[in-house]
XYZ file of C-alpha atoms in Angstrom:
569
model
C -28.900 -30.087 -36.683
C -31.612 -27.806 -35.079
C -30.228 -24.425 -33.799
C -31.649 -24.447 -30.286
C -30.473 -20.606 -29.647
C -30.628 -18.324 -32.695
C -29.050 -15.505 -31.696
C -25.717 -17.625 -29.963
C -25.861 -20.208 -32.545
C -26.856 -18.763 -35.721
C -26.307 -14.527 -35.334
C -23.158 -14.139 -33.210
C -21.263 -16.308 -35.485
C -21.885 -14.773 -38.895
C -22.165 -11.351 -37.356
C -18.137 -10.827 -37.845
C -17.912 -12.953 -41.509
C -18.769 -12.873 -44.615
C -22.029 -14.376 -45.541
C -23.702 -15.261 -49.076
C -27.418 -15.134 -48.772
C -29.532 -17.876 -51.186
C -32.781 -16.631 -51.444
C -35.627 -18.816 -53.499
C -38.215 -17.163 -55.523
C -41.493 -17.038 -52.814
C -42.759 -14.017 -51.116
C -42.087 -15.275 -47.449
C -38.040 -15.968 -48.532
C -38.063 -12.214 -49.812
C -39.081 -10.804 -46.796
C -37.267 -13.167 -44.302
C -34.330 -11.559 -46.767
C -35.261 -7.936 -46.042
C -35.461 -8.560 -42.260
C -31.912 -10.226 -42.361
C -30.852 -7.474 -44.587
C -32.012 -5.102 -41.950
C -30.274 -6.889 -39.436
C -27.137 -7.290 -41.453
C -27.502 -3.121 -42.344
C -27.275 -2.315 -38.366
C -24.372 -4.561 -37.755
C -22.738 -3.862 -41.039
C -22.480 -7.252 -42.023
C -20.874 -7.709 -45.496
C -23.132 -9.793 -47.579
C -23.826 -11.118 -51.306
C -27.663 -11.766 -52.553
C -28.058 -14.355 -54.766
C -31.656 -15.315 -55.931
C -31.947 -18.836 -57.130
C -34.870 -20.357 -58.811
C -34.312 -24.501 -58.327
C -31.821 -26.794 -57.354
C -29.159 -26.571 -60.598
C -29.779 -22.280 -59.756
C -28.448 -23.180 -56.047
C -25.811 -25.543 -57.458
C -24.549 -23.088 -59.487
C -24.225 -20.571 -57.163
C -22.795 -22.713 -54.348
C -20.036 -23.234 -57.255
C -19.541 -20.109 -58.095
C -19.426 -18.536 -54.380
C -17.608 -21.285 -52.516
C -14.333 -20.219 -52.951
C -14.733 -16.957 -51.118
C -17.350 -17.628 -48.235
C -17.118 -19.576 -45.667
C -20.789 -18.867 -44.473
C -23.936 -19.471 -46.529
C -27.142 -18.804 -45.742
C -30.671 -20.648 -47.390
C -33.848 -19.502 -47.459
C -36.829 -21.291 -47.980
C -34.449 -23.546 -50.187
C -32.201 -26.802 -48.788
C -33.806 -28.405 -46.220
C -35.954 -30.843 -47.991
C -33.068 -32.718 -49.854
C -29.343 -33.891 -48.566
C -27.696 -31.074 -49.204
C -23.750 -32.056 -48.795
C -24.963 -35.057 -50.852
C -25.936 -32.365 -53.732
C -23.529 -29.651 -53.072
C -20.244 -31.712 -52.068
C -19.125 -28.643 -50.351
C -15.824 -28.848 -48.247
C -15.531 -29.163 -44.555
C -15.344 -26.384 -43.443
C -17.921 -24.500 -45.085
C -21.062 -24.487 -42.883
C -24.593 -23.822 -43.745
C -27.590 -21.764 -42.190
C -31.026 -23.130 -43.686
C -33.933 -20.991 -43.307
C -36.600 -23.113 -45.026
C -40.455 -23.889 -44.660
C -40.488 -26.589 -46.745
C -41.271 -30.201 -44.343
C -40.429 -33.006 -44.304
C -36.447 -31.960 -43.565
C -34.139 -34.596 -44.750
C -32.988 -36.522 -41.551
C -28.967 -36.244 -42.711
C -29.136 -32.510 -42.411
C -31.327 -32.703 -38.955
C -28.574 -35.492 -38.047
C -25.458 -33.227 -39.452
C -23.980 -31.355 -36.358
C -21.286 -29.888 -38.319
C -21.782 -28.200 -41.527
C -26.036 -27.729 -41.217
C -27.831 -25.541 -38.577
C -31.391 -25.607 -39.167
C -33.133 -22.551 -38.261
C -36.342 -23.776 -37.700
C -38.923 -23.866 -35.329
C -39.212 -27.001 -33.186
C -42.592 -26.832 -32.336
C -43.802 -27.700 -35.931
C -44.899 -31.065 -35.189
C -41.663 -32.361 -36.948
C -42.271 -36.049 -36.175
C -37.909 -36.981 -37.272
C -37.109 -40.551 -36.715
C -34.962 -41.519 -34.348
C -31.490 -41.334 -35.403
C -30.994 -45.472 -34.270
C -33.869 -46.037 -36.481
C -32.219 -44.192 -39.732
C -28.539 -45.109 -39.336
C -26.289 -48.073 -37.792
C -22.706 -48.423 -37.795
C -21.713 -51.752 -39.812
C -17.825 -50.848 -39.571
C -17.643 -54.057 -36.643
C -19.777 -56.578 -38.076
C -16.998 -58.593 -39.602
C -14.549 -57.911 -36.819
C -15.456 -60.514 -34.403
C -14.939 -63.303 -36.660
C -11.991 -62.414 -38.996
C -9.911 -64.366 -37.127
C -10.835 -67.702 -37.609
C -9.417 -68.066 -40.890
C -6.154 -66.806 -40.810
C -4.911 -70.110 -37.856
C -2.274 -71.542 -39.216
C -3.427 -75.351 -38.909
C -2.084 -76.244 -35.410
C -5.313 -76.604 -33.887
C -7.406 -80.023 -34.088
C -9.564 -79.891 -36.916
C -13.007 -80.705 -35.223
C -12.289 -77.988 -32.658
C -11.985 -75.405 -35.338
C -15.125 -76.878 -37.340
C -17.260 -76.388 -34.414
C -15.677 -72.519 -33.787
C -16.610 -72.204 -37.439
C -20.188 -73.672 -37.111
C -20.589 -70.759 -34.699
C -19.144 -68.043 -35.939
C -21.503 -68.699 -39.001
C -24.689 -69.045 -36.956
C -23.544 -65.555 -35.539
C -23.142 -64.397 -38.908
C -26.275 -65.042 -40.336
C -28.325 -64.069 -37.495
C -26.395 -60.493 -37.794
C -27.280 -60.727 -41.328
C -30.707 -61.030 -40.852
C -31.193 -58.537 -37.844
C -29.891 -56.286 -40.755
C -32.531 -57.396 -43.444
C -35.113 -56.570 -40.773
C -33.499 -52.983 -39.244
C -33.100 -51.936 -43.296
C -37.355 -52.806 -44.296
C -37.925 -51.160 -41.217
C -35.431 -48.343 -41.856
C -37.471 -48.001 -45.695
C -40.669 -48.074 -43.784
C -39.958 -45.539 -41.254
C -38.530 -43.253 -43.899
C -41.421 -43.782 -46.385
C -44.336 -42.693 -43.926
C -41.436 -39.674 -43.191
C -40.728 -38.256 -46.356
C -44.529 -39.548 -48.079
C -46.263 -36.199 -47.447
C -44.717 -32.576 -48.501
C -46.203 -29.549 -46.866
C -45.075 -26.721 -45.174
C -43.698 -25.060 -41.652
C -43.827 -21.478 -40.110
C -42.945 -18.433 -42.497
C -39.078 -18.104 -42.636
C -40.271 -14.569 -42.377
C -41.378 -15.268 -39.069
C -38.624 -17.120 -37.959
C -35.898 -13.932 -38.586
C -38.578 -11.699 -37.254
C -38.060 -13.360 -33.949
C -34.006 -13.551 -34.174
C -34.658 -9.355 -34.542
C -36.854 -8.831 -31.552
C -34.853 -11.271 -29.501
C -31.721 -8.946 -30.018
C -34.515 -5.783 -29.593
C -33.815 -4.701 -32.798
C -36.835 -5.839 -34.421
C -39.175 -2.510 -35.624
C -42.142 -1.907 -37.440
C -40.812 -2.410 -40.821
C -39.425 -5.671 -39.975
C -43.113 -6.752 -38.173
C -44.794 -5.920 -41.815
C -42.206 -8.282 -43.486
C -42.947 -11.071 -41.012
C -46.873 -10.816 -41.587
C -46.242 -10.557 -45.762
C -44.397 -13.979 -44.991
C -47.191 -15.571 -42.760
C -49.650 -14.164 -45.266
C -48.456 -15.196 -48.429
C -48.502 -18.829 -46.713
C -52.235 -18.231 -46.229
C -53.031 -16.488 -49.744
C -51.508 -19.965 -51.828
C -52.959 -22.134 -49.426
C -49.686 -23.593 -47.965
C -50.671 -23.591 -44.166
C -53.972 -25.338 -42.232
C -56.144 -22.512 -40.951
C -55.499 -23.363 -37.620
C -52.007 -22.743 -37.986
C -52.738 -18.933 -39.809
C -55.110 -18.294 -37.045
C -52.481 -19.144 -34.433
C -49.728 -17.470 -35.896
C -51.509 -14.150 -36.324
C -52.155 -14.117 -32.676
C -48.396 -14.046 -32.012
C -47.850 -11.392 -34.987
C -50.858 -9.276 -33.136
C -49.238 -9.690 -29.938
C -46.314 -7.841 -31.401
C -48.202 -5.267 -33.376
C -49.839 -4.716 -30.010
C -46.338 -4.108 -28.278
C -44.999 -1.768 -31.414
C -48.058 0.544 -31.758
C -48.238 0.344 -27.493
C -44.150 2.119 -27.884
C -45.345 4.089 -30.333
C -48.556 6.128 -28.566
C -45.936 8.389 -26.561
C -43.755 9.328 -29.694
C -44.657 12.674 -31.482
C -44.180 11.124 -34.871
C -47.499 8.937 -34.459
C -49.273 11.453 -36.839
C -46.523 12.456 -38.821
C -46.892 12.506 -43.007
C -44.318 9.312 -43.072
C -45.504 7.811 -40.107
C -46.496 3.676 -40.397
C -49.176 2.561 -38.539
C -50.018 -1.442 -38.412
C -53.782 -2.887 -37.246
C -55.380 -5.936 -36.746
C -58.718 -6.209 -38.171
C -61.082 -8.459 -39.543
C -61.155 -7.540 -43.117
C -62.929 -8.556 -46.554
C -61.850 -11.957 -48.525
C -61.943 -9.490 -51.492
C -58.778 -9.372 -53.660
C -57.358 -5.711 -54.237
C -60.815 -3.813 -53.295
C -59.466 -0.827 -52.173
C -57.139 -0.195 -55.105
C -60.243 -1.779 -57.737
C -63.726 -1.172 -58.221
C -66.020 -3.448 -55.564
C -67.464 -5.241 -58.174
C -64.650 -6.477 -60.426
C -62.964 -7.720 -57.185
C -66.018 -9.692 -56.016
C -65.841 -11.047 -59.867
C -61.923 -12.010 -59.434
C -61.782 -12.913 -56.087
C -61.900 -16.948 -55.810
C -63.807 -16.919 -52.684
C -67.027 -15.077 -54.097
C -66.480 -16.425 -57.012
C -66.573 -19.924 -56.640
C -69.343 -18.950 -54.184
C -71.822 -17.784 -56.625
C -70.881 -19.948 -59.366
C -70.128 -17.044 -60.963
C -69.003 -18.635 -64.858
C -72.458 -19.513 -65.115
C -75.650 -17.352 -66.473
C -76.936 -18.362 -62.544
C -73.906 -17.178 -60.835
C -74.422 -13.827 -62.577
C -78.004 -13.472 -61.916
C -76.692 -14.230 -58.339
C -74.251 -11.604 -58.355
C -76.776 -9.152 -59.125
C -79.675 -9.821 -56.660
C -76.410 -9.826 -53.950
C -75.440 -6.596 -55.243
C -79.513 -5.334 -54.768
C -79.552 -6.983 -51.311
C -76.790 -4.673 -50.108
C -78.948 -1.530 -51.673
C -75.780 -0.220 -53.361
C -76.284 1.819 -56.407
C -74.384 0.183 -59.490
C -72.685 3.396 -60.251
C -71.083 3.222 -56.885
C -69.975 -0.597 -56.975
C -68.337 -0.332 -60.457
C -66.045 2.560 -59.942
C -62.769 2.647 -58.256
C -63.068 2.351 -54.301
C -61.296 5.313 -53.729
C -64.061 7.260 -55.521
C -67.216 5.826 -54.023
C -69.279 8.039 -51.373
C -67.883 8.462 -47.894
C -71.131 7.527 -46.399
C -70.688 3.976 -48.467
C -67.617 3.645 -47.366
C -68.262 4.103 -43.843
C -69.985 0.952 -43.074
C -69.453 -0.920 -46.297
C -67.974 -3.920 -44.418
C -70.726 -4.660 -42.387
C -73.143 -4.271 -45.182
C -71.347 -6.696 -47.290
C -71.221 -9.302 -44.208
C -74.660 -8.945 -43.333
C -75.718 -9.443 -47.561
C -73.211 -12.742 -47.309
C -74.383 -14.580 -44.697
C -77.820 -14.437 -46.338
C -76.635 -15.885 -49.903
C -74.073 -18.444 -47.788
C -71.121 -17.036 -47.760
C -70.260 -16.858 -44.112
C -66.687 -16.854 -43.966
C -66.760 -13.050 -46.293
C -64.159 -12.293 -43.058
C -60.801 -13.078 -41.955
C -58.727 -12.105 -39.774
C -55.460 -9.929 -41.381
C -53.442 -6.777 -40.658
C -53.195 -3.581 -42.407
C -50.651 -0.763 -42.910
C -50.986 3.155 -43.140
C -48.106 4.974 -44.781
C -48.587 8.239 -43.706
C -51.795 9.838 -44.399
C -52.738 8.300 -48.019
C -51.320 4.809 -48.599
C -53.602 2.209 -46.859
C -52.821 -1.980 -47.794
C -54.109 -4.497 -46.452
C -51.292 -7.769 -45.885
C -52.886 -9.583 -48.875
C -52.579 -6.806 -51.669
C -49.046 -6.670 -51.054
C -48.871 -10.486 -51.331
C -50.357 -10.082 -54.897
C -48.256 -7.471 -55.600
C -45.147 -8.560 -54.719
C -46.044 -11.704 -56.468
C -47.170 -10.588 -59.698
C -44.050 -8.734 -60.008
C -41.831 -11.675 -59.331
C -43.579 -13.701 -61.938
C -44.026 -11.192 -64.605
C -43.990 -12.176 -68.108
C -45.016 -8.591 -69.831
C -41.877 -7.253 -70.162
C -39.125 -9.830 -71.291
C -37.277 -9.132 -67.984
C -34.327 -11.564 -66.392
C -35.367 -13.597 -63.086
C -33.034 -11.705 -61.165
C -34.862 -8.462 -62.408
C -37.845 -9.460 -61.202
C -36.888 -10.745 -57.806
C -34.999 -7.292 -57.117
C -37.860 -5.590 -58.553
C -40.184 -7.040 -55.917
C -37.775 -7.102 -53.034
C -37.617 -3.144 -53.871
C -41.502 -3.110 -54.048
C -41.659 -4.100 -49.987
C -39.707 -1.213 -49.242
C -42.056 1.902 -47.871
C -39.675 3.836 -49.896
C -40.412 2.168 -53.243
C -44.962 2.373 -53.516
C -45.011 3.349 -57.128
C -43.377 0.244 -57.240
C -46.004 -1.505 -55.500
C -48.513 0.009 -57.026
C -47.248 -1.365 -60.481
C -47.022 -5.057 -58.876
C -50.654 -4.607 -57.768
C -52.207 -3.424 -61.081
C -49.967 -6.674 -62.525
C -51.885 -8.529 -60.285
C -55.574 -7.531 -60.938
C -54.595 -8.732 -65.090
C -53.489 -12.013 -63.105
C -56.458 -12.793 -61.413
C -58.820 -11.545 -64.327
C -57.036 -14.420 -66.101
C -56.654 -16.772 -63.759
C -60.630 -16.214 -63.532
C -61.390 -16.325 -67.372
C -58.943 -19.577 -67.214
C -61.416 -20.963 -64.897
C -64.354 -20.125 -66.602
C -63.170 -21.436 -69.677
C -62.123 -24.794 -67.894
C -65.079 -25.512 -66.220
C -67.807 -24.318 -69.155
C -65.512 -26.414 -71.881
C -65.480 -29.309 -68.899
C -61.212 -29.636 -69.032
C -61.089 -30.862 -65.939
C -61.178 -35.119 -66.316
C -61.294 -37.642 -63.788
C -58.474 -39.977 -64.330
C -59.810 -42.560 -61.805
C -57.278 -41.348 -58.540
C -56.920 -38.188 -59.610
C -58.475 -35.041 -61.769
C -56.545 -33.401 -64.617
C -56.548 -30.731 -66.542
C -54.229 -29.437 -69.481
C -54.228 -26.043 -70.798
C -53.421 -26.229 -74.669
C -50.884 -23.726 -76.283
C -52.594 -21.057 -77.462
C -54.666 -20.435 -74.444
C -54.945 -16.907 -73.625
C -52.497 -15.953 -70.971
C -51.032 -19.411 -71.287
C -47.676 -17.858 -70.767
C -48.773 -16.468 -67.298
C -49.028 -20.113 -65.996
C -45.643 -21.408 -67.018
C -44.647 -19.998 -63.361
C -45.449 -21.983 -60.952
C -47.049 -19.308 -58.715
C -49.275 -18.587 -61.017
C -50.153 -22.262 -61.596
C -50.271 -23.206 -58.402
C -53.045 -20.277 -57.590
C -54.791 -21.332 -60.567
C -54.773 -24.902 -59.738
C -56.133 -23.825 -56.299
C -58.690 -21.637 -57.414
C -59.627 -23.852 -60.557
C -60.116 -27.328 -57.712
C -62.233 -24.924 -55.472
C -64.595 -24.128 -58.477
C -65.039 -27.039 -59.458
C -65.656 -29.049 -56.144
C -68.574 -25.899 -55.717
C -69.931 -26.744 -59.563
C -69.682 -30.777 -59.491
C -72.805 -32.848 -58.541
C -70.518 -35.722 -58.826
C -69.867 -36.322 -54.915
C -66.543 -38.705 -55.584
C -64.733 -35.959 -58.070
C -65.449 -33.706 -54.525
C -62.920 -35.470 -52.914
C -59.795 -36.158 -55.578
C -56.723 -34.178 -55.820
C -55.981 -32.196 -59.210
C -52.885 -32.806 -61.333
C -52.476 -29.592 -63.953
C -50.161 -29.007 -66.976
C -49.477 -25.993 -68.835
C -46.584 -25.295 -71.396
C -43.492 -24.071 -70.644
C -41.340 -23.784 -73.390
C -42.399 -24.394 -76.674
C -39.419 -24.732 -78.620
C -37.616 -27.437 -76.215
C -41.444 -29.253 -76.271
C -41.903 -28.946 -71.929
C -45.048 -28.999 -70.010
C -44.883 -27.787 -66.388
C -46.977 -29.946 -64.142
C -48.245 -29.478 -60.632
C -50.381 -31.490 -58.363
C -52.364 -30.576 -55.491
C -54.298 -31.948 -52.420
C -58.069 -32.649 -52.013
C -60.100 -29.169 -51.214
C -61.523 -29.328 -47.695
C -61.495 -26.771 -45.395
C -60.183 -29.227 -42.280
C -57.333 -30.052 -44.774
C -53.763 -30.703 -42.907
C -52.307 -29.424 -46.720
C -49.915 -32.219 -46.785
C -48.776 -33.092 -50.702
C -48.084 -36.858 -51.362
C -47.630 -35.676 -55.281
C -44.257 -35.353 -54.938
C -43.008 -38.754 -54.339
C -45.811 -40.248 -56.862
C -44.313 -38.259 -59.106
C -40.888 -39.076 -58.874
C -41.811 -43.040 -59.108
C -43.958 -42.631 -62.091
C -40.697 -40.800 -63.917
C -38.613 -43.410 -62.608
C -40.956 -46.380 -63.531
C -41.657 -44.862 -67.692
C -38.028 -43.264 -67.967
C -40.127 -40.097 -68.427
C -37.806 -37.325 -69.120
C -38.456 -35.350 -66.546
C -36.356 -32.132 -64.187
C -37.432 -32.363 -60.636
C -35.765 -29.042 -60.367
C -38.029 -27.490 -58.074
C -38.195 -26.431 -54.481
C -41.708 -27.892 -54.306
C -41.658 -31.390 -54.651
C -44.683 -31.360 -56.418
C -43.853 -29.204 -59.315
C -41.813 -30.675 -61.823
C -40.922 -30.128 -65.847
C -42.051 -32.901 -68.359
C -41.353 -33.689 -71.778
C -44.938 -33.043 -74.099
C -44.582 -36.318 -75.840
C -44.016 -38.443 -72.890
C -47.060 -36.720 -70.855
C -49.258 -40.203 -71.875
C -47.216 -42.770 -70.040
C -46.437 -40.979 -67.566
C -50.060 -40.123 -66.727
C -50.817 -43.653 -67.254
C -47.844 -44.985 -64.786
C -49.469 -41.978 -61.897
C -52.747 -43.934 -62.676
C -51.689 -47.247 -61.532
C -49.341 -46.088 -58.657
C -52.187 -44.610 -57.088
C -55.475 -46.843 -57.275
C-alpha cells in the first residue's frame, strides 16, 4: 500500500529497529542510500547495506538476512514485480520499497500489511481499481450446495424445477466470470504494457529529511545527483526534469538563504550549491573544450561529427567563436581567464547559428571550498563509471562502495578517479558510434532497428553493463535518427546486443523507445520481450530491474529476433 505520511508511517517505525537496506546498482538508489544513511547516522539507527544487482542478488539476500530483521528496506528495486510472490517471506516481516521503477505491481499497491510503498502519489500512477483486479469466488458455490444432499422426501418435479434454477444461476455466474476475467487481462495489459520511470528515490528521502528538519546541504546534493542521473540516461520526460528542478531550486534557495548569516559561508570547507543554466558539454571543466564537444552526444550527433562533414563543421564552429586552437585543446583549468569569463555566452551565441539551440540546460552546481567546482552531471558520470568499471577486475560490491564513497565531500580524489573513468567511457561509447554508423550496424528489422556489437569490438567489455549499454544505445539511436535520410527508420525503437560472457555463450540485450524530444519515455520492450522468450523457449534470465534488459543465449539470438518480429508488426 501507499505510505500516505512518511515520517509516521515509514520513519517512526524503523527508527527504534533494526533495518537491512537493499540498494540496486543506479546512481539515484546510491544517493537515496546516503541520505537515509544520514538520517539513520543522527538517530543511530543500526543498519546492514546490502547492494544487489537483479532479482536472484535480492533473493539471495532476503534469504540470507531474514532470519535476523524484521524490517527491510528497497531501493529502486521491488516494486515492479509481486514481491511476497518472489520472496515468500513470513508474516511478519514487512517491507519499505523505495523504487522509481512504474508500473508498480497492483498486489503490492493492494498489500496493506507487509508492503509500504514510499512513493509519490502524484506520478500519474493510473492503478486499477482494486474491484477490477480481484473478486472473492470463496461464495459462488455456497448458495446452491444444498440441493443435492435432500434425502429424497421431496416430490421429484419440485426438486427438478429447483435444479433447473439453480443451474441457470450457475451458468450465468459462470459467465459474469468469463467476462470480469478478459476484462481483468485487459485492464492489466494496458497497466503493466509500458515500463518507465517515477520521481528520483533520491528525491523522495530528501523530502522525509527536510520534513523532520534534518535535511542539509549534503543531503540536497544527493537528491539533485538522483534527479540528475534520471535526466543524464534519459529515464524522465523533460517536463518532468524541468519541474522537479524547480522544487530542488526552491530548496537550494532556502539552504544558501540560512546560510548568508553564518560566518562559515567563505570558509576553505565551506559547500556552496547554485542554480544555473549551464553547458550540455560532458566533463568540460575537468577536460579540454574540444574533446568534450567531440564526446558529448549532444554536439556530437549535432554536427554529424563521424563524418569528414561533421569535422569540417566542428572547425568553422570552433572559428565562429574566435577561440584560438591552443586554448580549446588544453585542459579548461588552464585556458585564459579572459576566455573563461564569458565562454558560455560565446559558445551559445556560436550554437544557435550552426542549430544547436538547446547548447543550455538548466542544472545545479557545487563549490567545495575554494577549488573544487562540479557541475550535477560530472558527478553523475563519475559516480557511474566507477560503479561499472571493468579496468581493474574488482567485485560488484567493490565498486558500488567505491562510488557510494566517491559522493562523499570527504572522498574527491575519489571522484576525480570516477570522472577520468568516465571521459575513456564516453571516448568509447563515441568511437562505438562512429564505427556503427560508418560500417552501417544498425538494421531495420521491419518494427524495430538492431544492432549487434561482435566480440572483439574494442571496449566491448565496457558494454556488458547495462549502464553503459543503455547510454550507448541512447546516444547510438540519437545519431543515427540525425544521420538517416530514411524518414520511417526516424521513428523505430532500437533493440542492441553486446556480449556478456563469453565462456557461458550470453549476449546482453536492451531495447529502447523511439527518439523524440516530446517522448513520454515509456518502454513497451519489456513485455515483448518476455513473450518472444516464452513463445521460442529462448533461454533467456529476465534478471534485471529494468524490464527491458535481459540476458540471452548467442545461439538462440535468431529465433528469438524473428518471434520480436512478428509480435510486433
Amino acid at each position: 500500500m501507499f505510505v500516505t505520511d512518511i515520517r509516521k508511517e515509514f520513519y517512526d517505525v524503523v527508527v527504534h529497529q533494526r533495518v537491512a537496506l537493499l540498494v540496486a546498482p543506479d546512481i539515484d538508489a546510491l544517493c537515496a542510500c546516503k541520505v537515509l544513511q544520514a538520517l539513520f547516522h543522527c538517530d543511530q539507527v543500526q543498519y546492514t547495506l546490502v547492494p544487489v544487482t537483479g532479482w536472484q542478488d535480492l533473493s539471495t539476500a532476503f534469504t540470507e538476512h531474514k532470519e535476523q530483521y524484521r524490517y527491510f528496506v528497497l531501493i529502486n528495486c521491488g516494486a515492479n514485480v509481486d514481491l511476497l510472490e518472489t520472496l515468500q517471506p513470513d508474516d511478519d516481516t514487512i517491507f519499505f520499497i523505495c523504487d522509481t521503477h512504474r508500473p508498480v505491481d497492483v498486489v503490492n499497491v493492494y498489500n496493506d500489511t507487509q508492503i509500504k510503498l514510499l512513493i509519490k502519489q502524484d506520478d500519474d500512477l493510473d492503478i486499477p481499481n482494486y474491484d477490477d483486479i480481484f473478486r472473492d469466488d470463496e461464495d459462488e458455490d455456497g448458495e446452491d450446495s444444498g440441493n443435492e444432499s435432500d434425502d429424497g422426501s421431496e416430490p421429484s418435479g419440485k426438486r427438478r424445477r429447483f435444479d433447473e434454477g439453480a443451474v441457470e444461476r450457475r451458468i450465468e455466474r459462470q459467465r459474469a466470470k468469463r467476462e470480469w476475467e478478459a476484462r481483468r487481462r485487459e485492464i492489466l495489459f494496458d497497466y503493466e504494457q509500458y515500463e518507465y520511470h517515477g520521481t528520483s528515490a533520491a528525491m523522495v528521502i530528501f523530502e522525509l529529511a527536510w520534513v523532520m528538519t534534518k535535511d542539509n546541504k549534503d543531503m540536497l546534493w544527493w537528491a539533485i545527483i538522483g534527479l540528475t542521473e534520471q535526466w543524464v540516461h534519459d529515464k524522465i520526460p523533460n517536463m518532468k526534469y524541468v519541474t522537479d528542478i524547480a522544487t530542488l531550486q526552491r530548496h537550494v534557495s532556502r539552504h544558501n538563504h540560512r546560510n548568508e548569516d553564518e560566518e562559515n559561508s567563505l570558509s576553505i570547507d565551506c559547500m556552496r550549491i547554485s542554480f544555473q543554466y549551464d553547458l550540455r558539454l560532458a566533463l568540460y571543466q575537468h577536460w579540454s573544450l574540444y574533446e568534450s564537444i567531440c564526446n558529448s552526444c549532444y554536439t556530437s550527433c549535432g554536427f554529424k561529427l563521424w563524418s569528414i562533414n561533421g569535422q569540417k563543421k566542428l572547425q568553422e564552429f570552433l572559428a565562429d567563436m574566435g577561440l584560438p586552437l591552443k586554448q580549446v585543446r588544453q585542459k579548461f583549468n588552464s585556458m585564459d581567464m579572459t576566455i573563461k569569463e564569458n565562454l558560455r555566452e560565446v559558445i551559445e551565441e556560436s550554437s544557435n547559428k550552426f542549430g544547436l539551440k538547446d547548447i543550455r540546460v538548466q542544472t545545479f552546481s557545487v563549490h567545495f571550498g575554494f577549488k573544487n567546482r562540479f557541475l550535477a552531471t560530472d558527478v553523475v558520470h563519475g559516480a557511474a563509471a566507477l560503479l561499472e568499471n571493468v579496468e581493474k577486475d574488482e567485485s560488484a560490491t567493490d565498486n558500488f562502495i567505491r562510488a557510494l564513497d566517491c559522493l562523499s565531500r570527504s572522498n574527491l580524489e575519489q571522484l576525480h578517479l570516477g570522472i577520468d573513468f568516465a571521459k575513456k567511457k564516453l571516448k568509447a561509447i563515441q568511437q562505438t558510434i562512429a564505427s556503427c554508423i560508418c560500417t552501417n550496424l544498425i538494421l531495420s528489422q521491419g518494427p524495430f532497428l538492431y544492432c549487434y556489437l561482435m566480440e572483439g569490438t574494442p571496449d566491448v567489455k565496457l558494454f556488458s553493463k547495462p549502464m553503459a549499454l543503455t547510454l550507448l544505445c541512447k546516444y547510438l539511436l540519437k545519431a543515427f535518427v540525425s544521420s538517416t535520410r530514411n524518414k520511417r527508420c526516424k521513428v523505430l525503437p532500437l533493440i542492441m546486443a553486446a556480449p556478456l560472457d563469453v565462456e557461458k555463450g550470453t549476449v546482453i540485450l536492451l531495447g529502447i523507445p523511439p527518439e523524440s524530444d516530446t517522448s513520454d519515455k515509456k518502454n513497451f520492450f519489456g513485455r515483448a520481450f518476455e513473450k518472444a522468450a516464452e513463445s521460442t523457449n529462448s533461454r533467456t534470465l529476465h534478471d534485471h530491474f529494468d524490464t527491458s534488459i535481459i540476458e540471452l543465449k548467442t545461439e538462440d539470438r535468431g529465433k528469438f529476433l524473428d518471434a520480436l518480429i512478428t509480435l510486433l508488426s
